[in-house]
mmCIF file of C-alpha atoms in Angstrom:
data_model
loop_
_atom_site.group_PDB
_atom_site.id
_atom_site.type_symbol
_atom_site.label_atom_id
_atom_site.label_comp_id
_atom_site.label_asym_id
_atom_site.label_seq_id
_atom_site.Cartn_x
_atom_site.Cartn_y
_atom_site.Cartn_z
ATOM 1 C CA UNK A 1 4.560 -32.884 -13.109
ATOM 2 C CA UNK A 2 8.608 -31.517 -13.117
ATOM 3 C CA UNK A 3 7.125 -29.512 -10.343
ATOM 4 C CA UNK A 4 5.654 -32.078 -8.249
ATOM 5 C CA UNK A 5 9.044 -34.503 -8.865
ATOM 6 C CA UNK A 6 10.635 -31.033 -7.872
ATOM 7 C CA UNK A 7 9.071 -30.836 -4.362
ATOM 8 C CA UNK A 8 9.083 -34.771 -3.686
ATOM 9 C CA UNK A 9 13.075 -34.399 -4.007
ATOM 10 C CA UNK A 10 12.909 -31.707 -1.753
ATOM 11 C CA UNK A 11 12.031 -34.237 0.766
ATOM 12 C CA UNK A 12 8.259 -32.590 0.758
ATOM 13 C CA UNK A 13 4.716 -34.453 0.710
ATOM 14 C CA UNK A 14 2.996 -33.958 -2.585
ATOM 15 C CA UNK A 15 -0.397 -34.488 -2.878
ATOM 16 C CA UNK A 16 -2.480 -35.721 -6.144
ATOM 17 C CA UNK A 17 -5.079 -33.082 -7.191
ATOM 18 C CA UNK A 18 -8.727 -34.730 -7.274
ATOM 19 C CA UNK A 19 -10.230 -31.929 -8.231
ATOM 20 C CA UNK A 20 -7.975 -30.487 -10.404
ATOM 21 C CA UNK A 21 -9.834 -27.811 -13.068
ATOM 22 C CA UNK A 22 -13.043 -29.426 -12.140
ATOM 23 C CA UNK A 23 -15.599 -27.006 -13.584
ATOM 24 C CA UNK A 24 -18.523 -28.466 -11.901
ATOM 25 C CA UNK A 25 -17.483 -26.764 -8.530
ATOM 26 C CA UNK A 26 -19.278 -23.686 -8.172
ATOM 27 C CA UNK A 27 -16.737 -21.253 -7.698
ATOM 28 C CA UNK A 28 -19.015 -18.313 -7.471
ATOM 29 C CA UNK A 29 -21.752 -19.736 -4.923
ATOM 30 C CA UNK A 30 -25.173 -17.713 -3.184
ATOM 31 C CA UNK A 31 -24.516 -17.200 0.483
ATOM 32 C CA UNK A 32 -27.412 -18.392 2.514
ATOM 33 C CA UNK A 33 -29.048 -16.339 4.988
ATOM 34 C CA UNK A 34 -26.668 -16.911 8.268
ATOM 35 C CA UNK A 35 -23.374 -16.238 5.673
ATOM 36 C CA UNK A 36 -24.885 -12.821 4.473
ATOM 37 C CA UNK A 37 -25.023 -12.019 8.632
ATOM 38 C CA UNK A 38 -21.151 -13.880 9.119
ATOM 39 C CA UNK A 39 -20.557 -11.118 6.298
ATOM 40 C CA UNK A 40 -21.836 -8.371 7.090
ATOM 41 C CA UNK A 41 -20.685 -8.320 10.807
ATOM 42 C CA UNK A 42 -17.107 -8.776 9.637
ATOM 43 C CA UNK A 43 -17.982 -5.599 7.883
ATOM 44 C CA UNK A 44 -19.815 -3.838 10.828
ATOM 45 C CA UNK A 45 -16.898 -4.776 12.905
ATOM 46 C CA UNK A 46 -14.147 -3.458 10.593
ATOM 47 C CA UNK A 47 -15.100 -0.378 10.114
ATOM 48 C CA UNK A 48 -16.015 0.555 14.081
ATOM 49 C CA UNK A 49 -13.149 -0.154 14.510
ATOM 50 C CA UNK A 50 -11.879 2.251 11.464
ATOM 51 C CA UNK A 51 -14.051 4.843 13.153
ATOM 52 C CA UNK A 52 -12.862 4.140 16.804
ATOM 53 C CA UNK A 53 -8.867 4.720 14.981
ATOM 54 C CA UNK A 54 -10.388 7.916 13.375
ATOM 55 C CA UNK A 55 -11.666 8.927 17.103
ATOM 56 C CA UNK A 56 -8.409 8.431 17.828
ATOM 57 C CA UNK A 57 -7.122 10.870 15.866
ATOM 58 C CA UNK A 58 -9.358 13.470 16.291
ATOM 59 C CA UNK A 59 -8.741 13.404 19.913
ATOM 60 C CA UNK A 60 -4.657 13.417 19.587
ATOM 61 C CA UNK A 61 -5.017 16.060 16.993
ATOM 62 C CA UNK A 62 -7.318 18.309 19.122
ATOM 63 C CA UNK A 63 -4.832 17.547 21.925
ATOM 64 C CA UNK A 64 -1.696 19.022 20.139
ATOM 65 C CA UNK A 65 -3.481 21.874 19.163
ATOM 66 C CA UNK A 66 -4.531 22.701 22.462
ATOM 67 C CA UNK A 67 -1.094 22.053 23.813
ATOM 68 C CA UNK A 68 0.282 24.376 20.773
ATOM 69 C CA UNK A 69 -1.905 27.300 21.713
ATOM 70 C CA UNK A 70 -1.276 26.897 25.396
ATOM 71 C CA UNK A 71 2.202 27.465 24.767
ATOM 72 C CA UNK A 72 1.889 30.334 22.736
ATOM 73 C CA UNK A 73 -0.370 31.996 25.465
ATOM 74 C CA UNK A 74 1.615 33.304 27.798
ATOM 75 C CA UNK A 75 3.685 35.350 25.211
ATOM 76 C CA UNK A 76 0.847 36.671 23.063
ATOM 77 C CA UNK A 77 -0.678 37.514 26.328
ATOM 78 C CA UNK A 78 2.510 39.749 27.384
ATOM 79 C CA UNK A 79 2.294 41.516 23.666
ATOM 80 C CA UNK A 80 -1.474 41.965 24.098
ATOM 81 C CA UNK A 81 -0.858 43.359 27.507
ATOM 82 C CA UNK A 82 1.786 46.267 26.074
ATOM 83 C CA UNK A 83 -0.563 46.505 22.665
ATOM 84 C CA UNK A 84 -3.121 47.541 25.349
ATOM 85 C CA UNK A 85 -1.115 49.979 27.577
ATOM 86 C CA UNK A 86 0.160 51.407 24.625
ATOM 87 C CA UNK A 87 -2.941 52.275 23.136
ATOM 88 C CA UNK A 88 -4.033 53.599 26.690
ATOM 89 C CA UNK A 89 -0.793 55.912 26.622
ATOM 90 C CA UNK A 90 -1.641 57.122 22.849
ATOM 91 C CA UNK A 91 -5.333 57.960 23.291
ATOM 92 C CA UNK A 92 -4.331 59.871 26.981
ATOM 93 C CA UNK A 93 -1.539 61.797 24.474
ATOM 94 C CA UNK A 94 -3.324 61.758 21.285
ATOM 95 C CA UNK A 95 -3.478 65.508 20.056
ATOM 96 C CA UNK A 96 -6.857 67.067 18.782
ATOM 97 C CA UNK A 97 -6.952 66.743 15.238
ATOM 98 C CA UNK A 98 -7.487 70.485 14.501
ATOM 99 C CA UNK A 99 -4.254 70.753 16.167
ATOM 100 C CA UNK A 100 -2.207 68.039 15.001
ATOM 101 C CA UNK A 101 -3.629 69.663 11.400
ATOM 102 C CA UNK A 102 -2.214 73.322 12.438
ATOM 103 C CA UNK A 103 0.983 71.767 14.076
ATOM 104 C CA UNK A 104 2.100 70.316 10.758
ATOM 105 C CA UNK A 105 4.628 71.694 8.277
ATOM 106 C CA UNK A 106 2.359 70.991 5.818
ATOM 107 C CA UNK A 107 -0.860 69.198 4.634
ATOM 108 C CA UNK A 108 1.362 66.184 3.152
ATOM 109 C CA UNK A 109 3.545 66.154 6.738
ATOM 110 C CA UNK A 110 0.014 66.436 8.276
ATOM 111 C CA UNK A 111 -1.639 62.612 6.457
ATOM 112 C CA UNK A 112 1.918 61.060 6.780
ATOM 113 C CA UNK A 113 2.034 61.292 10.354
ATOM 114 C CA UNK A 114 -1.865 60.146 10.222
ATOM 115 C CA UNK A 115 -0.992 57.282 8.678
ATOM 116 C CA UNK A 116 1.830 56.604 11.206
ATOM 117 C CA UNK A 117 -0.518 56.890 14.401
ATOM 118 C CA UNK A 118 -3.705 54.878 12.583
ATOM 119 C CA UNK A 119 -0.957 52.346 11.723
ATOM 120 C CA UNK A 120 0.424 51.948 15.138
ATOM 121 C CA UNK A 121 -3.311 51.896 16.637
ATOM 122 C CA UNK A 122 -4.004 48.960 13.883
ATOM 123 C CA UNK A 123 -0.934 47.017 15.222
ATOM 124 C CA UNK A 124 -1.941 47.026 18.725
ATOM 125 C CA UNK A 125 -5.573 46.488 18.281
ATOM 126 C CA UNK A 126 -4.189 43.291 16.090
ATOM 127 C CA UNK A 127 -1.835 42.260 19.113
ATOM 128 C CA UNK A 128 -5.252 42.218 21.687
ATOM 129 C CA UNK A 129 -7.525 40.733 19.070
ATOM 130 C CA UNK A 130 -4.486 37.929 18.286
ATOM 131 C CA UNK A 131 -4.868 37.113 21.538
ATOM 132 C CA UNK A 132 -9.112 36.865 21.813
ATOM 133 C CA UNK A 133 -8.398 34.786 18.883
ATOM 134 C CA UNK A 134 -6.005 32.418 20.240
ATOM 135 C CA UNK A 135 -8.361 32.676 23.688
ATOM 136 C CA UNK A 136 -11.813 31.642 21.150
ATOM 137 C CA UNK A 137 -9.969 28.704 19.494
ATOM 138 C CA UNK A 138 -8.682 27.131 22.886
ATOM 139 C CA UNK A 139 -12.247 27.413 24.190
ATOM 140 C CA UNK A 140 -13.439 25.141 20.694
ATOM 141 C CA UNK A 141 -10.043 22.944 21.132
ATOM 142 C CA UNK A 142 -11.637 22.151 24.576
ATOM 143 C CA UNK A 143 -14.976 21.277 23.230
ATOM 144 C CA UNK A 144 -13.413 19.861 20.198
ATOM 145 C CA UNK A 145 -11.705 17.373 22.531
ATOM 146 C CA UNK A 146 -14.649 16.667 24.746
ATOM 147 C CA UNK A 147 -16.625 15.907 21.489
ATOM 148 C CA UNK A 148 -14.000 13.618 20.366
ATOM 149 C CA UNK A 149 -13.585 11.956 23.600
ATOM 150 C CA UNK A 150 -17.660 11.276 23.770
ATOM 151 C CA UNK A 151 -17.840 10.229 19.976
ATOM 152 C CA UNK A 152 -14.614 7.417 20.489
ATOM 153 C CA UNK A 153 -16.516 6.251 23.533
ATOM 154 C CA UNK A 154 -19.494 5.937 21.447
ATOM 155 C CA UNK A 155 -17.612 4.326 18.652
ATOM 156 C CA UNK A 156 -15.921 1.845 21.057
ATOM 157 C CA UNK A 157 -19.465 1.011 22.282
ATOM 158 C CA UNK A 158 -20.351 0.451 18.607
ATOM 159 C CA UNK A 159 -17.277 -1.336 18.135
ATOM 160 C CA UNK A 160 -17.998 -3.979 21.262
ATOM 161 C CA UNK A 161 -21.422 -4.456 19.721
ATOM 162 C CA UNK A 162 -20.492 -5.334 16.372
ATOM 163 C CA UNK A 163 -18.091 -8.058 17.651
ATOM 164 C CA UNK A 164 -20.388 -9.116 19.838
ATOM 165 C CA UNK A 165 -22.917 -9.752 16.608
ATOM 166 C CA UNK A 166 -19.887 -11.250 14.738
ATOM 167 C CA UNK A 167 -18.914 -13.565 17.471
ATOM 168 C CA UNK A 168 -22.381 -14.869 17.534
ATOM 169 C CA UNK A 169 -22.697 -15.337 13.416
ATOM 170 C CA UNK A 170 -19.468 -17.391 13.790
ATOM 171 C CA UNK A 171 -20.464 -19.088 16.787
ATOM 172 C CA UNK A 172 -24.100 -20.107 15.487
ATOM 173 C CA UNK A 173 -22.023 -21.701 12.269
ATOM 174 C CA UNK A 174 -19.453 -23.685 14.290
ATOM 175 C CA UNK A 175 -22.842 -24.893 16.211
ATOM 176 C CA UNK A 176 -24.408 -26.473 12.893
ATOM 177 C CA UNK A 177 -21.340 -27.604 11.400
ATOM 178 C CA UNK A 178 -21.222 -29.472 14.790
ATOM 179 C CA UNK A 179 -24.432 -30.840 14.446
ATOM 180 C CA UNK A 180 -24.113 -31.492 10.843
ATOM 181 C CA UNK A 181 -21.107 -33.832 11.767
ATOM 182 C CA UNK A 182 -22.903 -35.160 14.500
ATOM 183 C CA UNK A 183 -25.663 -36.774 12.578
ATOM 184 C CA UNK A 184 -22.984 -37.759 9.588
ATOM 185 C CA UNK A 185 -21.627 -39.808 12.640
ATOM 186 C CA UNK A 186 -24.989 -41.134 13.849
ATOM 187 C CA UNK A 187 -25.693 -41.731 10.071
ATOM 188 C CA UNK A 188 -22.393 -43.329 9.816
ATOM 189 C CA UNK A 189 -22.796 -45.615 12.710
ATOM 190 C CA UNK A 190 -25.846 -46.604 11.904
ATOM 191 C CA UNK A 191 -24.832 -47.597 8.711
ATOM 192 C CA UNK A 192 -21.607 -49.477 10.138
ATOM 193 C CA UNK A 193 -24.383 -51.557 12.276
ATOM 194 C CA UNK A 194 -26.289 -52.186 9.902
ATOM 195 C CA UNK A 195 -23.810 -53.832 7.604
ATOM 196 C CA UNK A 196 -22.787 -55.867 11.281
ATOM 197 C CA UNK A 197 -26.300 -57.220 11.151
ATOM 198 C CA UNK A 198 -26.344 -58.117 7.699
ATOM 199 C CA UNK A 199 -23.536 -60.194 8.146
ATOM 200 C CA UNK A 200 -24.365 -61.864 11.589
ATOM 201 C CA UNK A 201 -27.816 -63.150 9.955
ATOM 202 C CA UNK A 202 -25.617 -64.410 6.737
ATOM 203 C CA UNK A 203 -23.149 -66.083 9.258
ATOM 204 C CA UNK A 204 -25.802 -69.601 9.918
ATOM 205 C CA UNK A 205 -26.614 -69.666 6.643
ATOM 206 C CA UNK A 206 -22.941 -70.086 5.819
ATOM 207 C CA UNK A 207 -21.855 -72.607 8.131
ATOM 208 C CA UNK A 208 -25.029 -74.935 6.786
ATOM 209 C CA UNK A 209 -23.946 -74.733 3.418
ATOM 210 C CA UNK A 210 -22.680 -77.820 1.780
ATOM 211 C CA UNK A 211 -18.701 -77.711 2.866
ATOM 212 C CA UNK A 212 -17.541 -79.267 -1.127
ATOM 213 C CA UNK A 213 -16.224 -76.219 -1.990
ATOM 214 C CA UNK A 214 -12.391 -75.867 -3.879
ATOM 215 C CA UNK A 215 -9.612 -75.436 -1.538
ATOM 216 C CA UNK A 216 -9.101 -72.318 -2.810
ATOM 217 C CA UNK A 217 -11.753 -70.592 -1.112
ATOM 218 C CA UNK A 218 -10.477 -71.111 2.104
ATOM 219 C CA UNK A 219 -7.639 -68.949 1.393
ATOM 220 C CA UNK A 220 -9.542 -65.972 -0.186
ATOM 221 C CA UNK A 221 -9.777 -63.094 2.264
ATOM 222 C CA UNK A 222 -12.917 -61.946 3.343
ATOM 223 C CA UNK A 223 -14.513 -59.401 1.660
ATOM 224 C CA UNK A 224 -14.490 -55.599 3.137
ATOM 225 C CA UNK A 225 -17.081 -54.779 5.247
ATOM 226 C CA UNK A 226 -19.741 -52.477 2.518
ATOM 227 C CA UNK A 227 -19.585 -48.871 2.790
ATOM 228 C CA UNK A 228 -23.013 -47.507 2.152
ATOM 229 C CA UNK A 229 -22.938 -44.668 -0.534
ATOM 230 C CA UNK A 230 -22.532 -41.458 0.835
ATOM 231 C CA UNK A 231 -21.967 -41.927 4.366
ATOM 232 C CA UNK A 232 -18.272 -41.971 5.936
ATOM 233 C CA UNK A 233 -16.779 -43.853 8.778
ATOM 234 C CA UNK A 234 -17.996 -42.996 12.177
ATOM 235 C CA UNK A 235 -14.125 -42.170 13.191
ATOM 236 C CA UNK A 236 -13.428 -40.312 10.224
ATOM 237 C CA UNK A 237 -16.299 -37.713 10.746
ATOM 238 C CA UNK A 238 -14.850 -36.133 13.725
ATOM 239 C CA UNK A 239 -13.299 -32.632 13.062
ATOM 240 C CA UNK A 240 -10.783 -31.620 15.888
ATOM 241 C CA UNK A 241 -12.558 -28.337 15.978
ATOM 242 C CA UNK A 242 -9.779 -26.013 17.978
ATOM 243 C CA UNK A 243 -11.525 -22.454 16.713
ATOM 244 C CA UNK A 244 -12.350 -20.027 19.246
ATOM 245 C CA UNK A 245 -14.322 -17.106 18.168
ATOM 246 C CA UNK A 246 -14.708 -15.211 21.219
ATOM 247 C CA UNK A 247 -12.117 -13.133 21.265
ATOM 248 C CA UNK A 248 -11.746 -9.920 19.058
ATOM 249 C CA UNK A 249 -10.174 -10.017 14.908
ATOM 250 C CA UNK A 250 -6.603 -8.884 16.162
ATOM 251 C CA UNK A 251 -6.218 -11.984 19.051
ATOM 252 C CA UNK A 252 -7.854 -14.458 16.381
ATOM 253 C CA UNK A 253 -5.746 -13.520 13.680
ATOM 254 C CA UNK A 254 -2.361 -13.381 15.349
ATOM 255 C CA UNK A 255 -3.055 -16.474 16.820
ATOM 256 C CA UNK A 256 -4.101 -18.693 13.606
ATOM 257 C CA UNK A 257 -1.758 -17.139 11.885
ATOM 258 C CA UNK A 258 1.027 -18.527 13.615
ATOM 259 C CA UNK A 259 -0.204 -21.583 13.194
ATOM 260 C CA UNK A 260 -1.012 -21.672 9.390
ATOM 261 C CA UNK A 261 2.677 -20.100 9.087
ATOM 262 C CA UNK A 262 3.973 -22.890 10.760
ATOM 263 C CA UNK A 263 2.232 -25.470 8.519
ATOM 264 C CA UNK A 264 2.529 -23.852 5.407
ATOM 265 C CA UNK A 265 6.345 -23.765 6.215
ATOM 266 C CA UNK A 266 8.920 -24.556 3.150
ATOM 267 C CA UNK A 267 6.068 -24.653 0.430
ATOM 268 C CA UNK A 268 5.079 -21.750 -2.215
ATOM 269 C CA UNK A 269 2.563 -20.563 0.082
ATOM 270 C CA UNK A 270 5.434 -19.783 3.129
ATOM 271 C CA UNK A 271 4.469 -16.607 5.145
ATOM 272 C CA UNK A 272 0.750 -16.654 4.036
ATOM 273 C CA UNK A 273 -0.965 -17.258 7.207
ATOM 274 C CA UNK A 274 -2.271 -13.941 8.260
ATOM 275 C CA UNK A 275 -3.692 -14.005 4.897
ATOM 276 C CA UNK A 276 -5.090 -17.355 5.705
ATOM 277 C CA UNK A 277 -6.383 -15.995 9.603
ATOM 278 C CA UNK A 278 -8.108 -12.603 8.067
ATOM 279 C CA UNK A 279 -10.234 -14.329 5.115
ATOM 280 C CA UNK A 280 -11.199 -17.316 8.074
ATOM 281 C CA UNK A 281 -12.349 -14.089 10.020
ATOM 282 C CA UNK A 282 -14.166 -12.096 7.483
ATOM 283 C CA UNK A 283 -15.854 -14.858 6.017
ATOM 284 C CA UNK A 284 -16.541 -16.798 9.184
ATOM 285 C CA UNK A 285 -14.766 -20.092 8.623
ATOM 286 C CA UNK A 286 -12.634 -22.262 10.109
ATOM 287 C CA UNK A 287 -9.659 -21.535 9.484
ATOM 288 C CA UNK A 288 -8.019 -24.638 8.380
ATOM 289 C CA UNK A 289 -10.113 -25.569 5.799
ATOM 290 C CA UNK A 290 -8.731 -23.950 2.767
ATOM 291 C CA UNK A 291 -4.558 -24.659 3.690
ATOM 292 C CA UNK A 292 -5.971 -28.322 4.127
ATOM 293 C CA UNK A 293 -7.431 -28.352 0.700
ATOM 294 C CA UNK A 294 -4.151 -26.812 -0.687
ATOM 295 C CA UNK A 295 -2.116 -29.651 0.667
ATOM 296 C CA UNK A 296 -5.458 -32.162 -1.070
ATOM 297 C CA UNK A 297 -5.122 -30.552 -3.932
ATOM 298 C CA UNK A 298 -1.502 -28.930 -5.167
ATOM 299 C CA UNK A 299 0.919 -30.337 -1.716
ATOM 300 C CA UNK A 300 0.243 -26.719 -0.940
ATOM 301 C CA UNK A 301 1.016 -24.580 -3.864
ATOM 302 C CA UNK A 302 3.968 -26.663 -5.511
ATOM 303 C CA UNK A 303 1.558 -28.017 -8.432
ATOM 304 C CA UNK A 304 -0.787 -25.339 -9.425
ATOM 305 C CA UNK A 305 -2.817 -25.837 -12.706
ATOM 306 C CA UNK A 306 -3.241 -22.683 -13.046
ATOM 307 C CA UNK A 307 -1.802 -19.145 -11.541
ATOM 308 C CA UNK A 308 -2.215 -19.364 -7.551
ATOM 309 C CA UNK A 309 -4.627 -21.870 -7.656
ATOM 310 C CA UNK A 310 -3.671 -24.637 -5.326
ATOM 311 C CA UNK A 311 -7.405 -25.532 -4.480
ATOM 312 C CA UNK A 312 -8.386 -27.549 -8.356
ATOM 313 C CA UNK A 313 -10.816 -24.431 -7.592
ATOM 314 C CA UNK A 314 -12.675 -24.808 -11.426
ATOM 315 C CA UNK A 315 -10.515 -22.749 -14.146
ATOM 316 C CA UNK A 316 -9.731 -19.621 -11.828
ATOM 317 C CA UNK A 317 -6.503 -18.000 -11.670
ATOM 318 C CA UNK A 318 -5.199 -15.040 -9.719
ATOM 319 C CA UNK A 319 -2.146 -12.626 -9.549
ATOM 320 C CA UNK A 320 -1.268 -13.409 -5.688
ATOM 321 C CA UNK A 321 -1.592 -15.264 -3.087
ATOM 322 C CA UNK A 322 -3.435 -12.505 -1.260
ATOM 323 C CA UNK A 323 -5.973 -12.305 -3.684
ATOM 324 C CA UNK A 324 -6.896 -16.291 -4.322
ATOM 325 C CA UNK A 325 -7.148 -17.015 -0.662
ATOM 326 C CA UNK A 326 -9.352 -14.327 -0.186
ATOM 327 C CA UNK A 327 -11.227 -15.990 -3.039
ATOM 328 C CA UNK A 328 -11.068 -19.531 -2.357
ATOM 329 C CA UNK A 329 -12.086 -19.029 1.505
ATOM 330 C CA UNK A 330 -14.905 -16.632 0.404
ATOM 331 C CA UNK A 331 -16.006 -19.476 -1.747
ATOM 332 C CA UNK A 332 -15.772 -22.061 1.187
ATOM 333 C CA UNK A 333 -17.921 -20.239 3.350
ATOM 334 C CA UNK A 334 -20.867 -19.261 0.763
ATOM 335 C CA UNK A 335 -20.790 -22.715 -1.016
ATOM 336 C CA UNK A 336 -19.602 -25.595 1.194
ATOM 337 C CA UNK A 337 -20.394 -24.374 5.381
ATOM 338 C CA UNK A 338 -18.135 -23.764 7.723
ATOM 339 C CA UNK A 339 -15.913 -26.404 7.681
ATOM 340 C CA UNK A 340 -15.061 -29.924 6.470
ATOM 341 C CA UNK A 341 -18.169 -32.291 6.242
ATOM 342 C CA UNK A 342 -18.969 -35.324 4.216
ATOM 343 C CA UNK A 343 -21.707 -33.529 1.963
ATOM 344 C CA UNK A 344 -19.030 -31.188 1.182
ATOM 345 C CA UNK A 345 -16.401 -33.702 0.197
ATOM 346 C CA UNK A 346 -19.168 -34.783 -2.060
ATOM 347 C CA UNK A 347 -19.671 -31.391 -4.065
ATOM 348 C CA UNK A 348 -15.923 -30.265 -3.538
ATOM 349 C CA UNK A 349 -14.686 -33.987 -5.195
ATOM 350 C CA UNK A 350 -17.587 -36.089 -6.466
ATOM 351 C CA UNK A 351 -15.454 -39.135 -7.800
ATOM 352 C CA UNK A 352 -13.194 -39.359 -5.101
ATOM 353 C CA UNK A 353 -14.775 -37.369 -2.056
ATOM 354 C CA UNK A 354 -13.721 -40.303 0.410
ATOM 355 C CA UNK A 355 -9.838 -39.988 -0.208
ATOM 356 C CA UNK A 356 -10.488 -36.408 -0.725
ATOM 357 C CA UNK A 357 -12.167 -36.120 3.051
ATOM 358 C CA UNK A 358 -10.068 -38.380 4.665
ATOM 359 C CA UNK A 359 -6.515 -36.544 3.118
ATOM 360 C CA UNK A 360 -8.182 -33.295 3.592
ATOM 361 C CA UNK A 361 -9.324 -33.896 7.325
ATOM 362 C CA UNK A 362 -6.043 -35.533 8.381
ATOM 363 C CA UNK A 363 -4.408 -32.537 7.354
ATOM 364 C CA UNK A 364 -6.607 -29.891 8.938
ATOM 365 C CA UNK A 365 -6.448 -31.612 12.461
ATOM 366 C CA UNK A 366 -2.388 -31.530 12.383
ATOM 367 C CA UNK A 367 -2.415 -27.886 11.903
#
């Protein structure tokens, strides 16, 4: 409570928590069949692209190397060149061995000067096959790099597939949570007219009742208009549904989290919107749904329950940020759809789901 009196002072909206340590709310849900794919896309797609940086590599690596040897050429060619004339010279001037034997002072004279000419043959035929060495490893360099260049063209064409699939998976779950809050609105209209009709027949049976009634009725305000259980006002169904998943992880992130940073702004969960962008991405959500719920539930961080969690998300508690959003937004997708819908205002917040939706739903269409 100091914390919440705190953040009011500070001239900052604080929000009640409805569903504050609620254990009923599954924190730990089954993903359904089309959440597995959102999932396992985000996967696919993260590690082409791991594999297209890693092609990368390879190539810029086999690239230096290449560049390294070619540099080194010309002068190990020159000392190949001179290894190779001056073996010519010492075989055209090499004495017969029965000679060079006779010729020496003695037999010890005779193996040191052996030595000496097998040493200098060694270190020219090392010089020349230096150079066949540095010639063989160019050659592989070369095909090194070709291979490279053919396997980060592959991976960019694996890459380009797997967002393809992921686009799909997210755009197949923005689809149904369209539907689904299409027919909450038909349902929701339909209810609305309903309740219209009841009261239009009511309305002659009224004005023939007998008129001796105490003043005081005449002054009572009319009741509310019924809201039949479980179904939410036409207007307050519609989700100002701004995601756009066909562009690629880096474009999507940068841009949402901008935006989440910007509403997030002041409270304990400043600077947490890339956070915010990568878990809507990877779990294939939008990705205003859980910073709205913070706001719902702890006015965004300022009256957490328990250790980073600003969500009432059952008793769980976390050592960062990082690692509860991660959580909580993981938990959105498997457990509650893609974004905010009556039926999930009703699991998320059973006693109060209509405050909860409404509060929640304003604040996810100003971000």
């Amino acid at each position: 409570m100091a914390i919440m009196l705190a953040f009011a002072i500070a001239g900052l909206p604080v929000a009640l928590p409805w569903a504050l340590g609620d254990e009923s709310i599954d924190t730990n849900p089954e993903p359904d069949a089309l959440q597995l794919e959102v999932e396992r896309t985000a996967a696919a797609y993260d590690e082409a692209l791991q594999e297209v940086d890693a092609a990368a590599v390879a190539i810029e690596e086999q690239r230096a190397r290449i560049e390294e040897i070619e540099a080194l050429m010309p002068q190990q060619q020159a000392r190949s060149d001179a290894a190779a004339r001056d073996l010519y010279k010492f075989e055209q001037q090499r004495p017969d061995l029965l000679d060079f034997l006779l010729t020496s002072e003695s037999f010890y004279d005779f193996l040191d000067n052996l030595e000496y000419m097998n040493r200098l043959t060694e270190a020219n035929v090392a010089e020349i096959n230096r150079l066949a060495r540095m010639k063989a490893e160019l050659d592989e360099s070369m095909v090194g790099l070709e291979q490279a260049k053919a396997d980060a063209d592959a991976r960019a064409s694996d890459a380009e597939a797997a967002l393809s699939a992921a686009q799909e998976a997210r755009l197949e779950a923005q689809r149904r949570a369209e539907e689904a809050a299409r027919q909450e609105a038909e349902a929701a209209a339909a209810a609305a007219a309903a309740a219209a009709a009841a009261r239009a027949a009511s309305a002659p049976a009224q004005a023939t009742a007998p008129q001796a009634q105490p003043a005081v009725n005449a002054e009572q305000p009319a009741a509310p208009p019924v809201q039949s259980e479980g179904v939410a006002p036409a207007e307050a169904t519609i989700v100002d549904n701004t995601t756009d998943w066909t562009g690629d992880e880096a474009s999507f992130i940068a841009s949402w989290a901008a935006r989440i940073d910007s509403y997030l702004a002041g409270s304990p969960m400043a600077g947490q919107g890339t956070t915010f962008a990568q878990a809507a991405w990877s779990y294939g959500v939008d990705p205003r749904w859980s910073p709205a719920i913070a706001f719902t539930e702890s006015s965004l961080g300022a009256a957490c329950f328990l250790p980073h969690n600003a969500w009432g998300w059952g008793s769980s508690s976390w050592g960062s940020w990082e690692e509860a959003i991660n959580d909580h937004v993981r938990g959105l997708a498997r457990g509650y759809g893609y974004t905010i819908s009556v039926e999930a205002a009703q699991k998320y917040c059973p006693p109060n789901w209509q405050a909860w939706y409404d509060r929640t739903l304003a604040q996810m269409n100003s971000i």
